[in-house]
Short mmCIF file of N, CA and C in Angstrom, two decimals:
data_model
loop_
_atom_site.label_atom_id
_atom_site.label_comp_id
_atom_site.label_asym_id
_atom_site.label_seq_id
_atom_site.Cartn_x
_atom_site.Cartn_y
_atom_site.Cartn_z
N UNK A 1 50.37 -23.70 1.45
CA UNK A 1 50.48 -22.81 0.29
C UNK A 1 49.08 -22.53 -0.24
N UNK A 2 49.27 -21.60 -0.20
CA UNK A 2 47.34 -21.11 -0.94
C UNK A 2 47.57 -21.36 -2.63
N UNK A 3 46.34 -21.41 -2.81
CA UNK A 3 45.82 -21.66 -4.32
C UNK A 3 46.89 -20.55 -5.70
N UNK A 4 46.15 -19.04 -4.66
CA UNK A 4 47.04 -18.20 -5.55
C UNK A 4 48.95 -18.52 -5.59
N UNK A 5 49.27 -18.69 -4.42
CA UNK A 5 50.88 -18.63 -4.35
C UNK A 5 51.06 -20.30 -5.67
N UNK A 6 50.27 -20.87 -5.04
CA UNK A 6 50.66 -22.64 -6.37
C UNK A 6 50.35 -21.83 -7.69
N UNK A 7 49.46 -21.35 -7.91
CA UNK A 7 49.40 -20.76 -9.33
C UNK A 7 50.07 -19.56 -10.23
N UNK A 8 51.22 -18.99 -8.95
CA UNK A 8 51.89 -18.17 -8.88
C UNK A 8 53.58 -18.66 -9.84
N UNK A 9 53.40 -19.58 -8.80
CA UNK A 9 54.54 -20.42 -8.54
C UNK A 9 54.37 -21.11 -10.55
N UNK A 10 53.73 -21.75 -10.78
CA UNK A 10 53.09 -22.14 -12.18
C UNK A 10 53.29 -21.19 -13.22
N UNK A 11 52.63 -19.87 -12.99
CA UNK A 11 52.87 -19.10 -13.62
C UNK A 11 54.31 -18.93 -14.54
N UNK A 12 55.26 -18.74 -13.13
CA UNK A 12 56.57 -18.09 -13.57
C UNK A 12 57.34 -19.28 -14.18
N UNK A 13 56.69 -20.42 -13.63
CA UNK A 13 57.11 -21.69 -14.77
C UNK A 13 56.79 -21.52 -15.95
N UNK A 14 55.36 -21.30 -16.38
CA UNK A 14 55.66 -21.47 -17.25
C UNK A 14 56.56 -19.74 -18.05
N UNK A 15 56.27 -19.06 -18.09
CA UNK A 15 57.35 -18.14 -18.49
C UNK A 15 58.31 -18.34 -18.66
N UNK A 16 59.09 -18.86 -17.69
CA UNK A 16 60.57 -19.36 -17.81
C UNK A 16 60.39 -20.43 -18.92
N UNK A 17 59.77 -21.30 -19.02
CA UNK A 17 59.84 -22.51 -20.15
C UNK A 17 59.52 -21.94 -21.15
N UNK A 18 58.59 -20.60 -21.43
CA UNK A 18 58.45 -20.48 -22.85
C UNK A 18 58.89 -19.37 -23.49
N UNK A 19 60.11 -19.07 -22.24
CA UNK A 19 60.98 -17.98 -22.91
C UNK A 19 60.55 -16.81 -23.01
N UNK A 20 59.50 -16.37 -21.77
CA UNK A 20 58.34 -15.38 -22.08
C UNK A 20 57.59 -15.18 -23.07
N UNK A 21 57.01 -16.18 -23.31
CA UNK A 21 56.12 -15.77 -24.53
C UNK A 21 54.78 -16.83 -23.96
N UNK A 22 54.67 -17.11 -22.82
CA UNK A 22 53.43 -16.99 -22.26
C UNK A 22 53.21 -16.04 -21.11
N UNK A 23 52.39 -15.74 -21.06
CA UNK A 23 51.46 -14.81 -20.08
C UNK A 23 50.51 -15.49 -19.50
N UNK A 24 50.26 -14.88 -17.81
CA UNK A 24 49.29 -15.98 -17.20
C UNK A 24 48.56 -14.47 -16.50
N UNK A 25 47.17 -14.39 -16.63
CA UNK A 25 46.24 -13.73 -16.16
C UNK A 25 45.59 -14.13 -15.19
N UNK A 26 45.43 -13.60 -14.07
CA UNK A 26 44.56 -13.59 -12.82
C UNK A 26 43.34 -12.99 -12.45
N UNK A 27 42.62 -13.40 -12.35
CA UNK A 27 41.13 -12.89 -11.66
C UNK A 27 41.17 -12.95 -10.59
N UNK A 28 40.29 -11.73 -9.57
CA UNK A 28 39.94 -11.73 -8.36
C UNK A 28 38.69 -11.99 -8.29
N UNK A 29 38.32 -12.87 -6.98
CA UNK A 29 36.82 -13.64 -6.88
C UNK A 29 35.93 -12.45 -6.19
N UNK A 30 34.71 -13.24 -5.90
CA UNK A 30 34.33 -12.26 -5.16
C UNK A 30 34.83 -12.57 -3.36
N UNK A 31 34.58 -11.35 -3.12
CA UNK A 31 34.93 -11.57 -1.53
C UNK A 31 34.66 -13.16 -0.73
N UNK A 32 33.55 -13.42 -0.90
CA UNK A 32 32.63 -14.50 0.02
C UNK A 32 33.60 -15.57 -0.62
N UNK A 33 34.00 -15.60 -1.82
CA UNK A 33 34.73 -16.80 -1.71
C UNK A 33 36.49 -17.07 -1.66
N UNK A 34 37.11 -15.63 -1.30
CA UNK A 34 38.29 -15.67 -0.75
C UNK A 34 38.94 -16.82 -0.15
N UNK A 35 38.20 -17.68 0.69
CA UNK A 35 38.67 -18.35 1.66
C UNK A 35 38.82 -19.93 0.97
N UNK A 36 38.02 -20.26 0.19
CA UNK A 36 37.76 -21.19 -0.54
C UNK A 36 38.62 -21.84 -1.05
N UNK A 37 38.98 -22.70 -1.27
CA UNK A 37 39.68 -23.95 -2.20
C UNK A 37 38.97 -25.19 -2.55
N UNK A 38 39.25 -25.33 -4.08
CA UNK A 38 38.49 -26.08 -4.67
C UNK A 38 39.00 -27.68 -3.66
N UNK A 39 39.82 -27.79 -3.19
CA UNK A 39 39.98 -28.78 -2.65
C UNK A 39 39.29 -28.96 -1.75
N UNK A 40 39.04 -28.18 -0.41
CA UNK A 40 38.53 -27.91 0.32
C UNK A 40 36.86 -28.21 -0.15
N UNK A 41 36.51 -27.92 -1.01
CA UNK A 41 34.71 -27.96 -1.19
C UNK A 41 34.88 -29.22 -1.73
N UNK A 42 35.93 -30.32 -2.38
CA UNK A 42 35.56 -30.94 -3.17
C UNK A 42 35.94 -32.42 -1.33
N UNK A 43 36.42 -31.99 -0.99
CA UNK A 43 36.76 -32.90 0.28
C UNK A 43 35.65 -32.81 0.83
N UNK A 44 34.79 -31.53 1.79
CA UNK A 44 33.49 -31.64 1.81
C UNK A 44 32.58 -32.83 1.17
N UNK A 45 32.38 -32.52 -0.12
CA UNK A 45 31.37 -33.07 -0.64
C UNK A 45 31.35 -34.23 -1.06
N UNK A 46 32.52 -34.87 -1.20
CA UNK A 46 32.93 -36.23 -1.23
C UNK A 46 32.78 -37.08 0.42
N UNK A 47 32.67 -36.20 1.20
CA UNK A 47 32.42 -36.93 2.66
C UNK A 47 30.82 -36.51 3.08
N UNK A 48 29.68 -35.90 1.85
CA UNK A 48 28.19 -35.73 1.68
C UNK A 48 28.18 -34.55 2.86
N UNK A 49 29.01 -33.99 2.85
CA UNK A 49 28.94 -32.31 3.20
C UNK A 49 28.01 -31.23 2.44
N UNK A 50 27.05 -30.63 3.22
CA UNK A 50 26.84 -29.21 2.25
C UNK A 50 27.60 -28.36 1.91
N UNK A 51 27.53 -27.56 0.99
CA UNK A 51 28.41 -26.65 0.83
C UNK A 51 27.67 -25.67 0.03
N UNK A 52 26.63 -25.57 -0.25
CA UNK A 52 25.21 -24.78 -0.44
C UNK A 52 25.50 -23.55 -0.25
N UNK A 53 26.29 -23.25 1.13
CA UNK A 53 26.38 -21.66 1.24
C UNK A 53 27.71 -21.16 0.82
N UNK A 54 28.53 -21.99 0.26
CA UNK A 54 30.00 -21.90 0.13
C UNK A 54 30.13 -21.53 -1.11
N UNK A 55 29.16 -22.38 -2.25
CA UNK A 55 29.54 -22.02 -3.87
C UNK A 55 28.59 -21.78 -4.36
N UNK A 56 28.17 -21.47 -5.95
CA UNK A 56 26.75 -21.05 -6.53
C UNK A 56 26.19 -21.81 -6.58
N UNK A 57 24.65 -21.97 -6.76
CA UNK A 57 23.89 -23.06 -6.58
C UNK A 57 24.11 -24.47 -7.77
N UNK A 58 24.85 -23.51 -8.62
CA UNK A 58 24.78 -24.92 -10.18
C UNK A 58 26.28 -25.53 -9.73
N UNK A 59 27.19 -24.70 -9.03
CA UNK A 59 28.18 -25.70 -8.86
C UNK A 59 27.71 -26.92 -7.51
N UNK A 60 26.93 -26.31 -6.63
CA UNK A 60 26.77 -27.23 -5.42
C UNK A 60 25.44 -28.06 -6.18
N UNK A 61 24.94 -27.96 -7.06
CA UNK A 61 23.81 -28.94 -7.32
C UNK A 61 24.87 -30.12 -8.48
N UNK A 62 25.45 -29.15 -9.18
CA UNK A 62 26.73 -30.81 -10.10
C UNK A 62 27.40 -31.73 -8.71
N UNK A 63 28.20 -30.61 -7.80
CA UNK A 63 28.75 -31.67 -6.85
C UNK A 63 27.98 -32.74 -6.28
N UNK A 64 26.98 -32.21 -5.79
CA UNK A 64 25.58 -33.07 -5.46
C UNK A 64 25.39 -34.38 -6.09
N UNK A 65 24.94 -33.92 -7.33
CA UNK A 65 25.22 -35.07 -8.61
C UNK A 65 26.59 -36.41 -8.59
N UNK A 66 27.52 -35.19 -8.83
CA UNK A 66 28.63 -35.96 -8.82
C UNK A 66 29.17 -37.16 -7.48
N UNK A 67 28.25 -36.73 -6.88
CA UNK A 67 28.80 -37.59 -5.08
C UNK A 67 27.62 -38.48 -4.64
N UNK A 68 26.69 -38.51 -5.81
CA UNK A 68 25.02 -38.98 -5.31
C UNK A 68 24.33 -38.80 -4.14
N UNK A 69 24.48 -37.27 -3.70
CA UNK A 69 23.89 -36.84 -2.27
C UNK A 69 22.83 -36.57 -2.46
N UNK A 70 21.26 -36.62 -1.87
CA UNK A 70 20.44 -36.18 -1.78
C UNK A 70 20.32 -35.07 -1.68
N UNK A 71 19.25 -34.12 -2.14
CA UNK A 71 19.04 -32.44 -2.37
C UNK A 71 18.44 -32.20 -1.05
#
């Protein structure tokens, strides 16, 4: 299941629970990162993967941080 269809799926939950009186808005990324899942980069980088060319530089320099990988 892709990211969008789970958040899809969420969506119409919550609607249904709040009787329509929430609304869930979607953004489209840019192209280059279509393919992406935060799971996916965060599995990477937890096994000291780059991912440098995958996300913006301030998110791959926190992951960095966050996993104590060398720059």
């Amino acid at each position: 299941v892709s990211d969008f269809e789970y958040e899809f799926e969420m969506a119409l939950a919550n609607r249904w629970m709040s009787e329509r009186k929430v609304d869930t808005v979607f953004l489209m990324t840019d192209e280059k990162y279509f393919y992406l899942s935060s799971s996916l980069i965060k599995q990477i980088s937890s096994l000291n993967g780059d991912v440098s060319g995958m996300v913006p530089d301030l998110v791959s320099k926190m992951l960095r941080e966050k996993y104590n990988q060398e720059s």
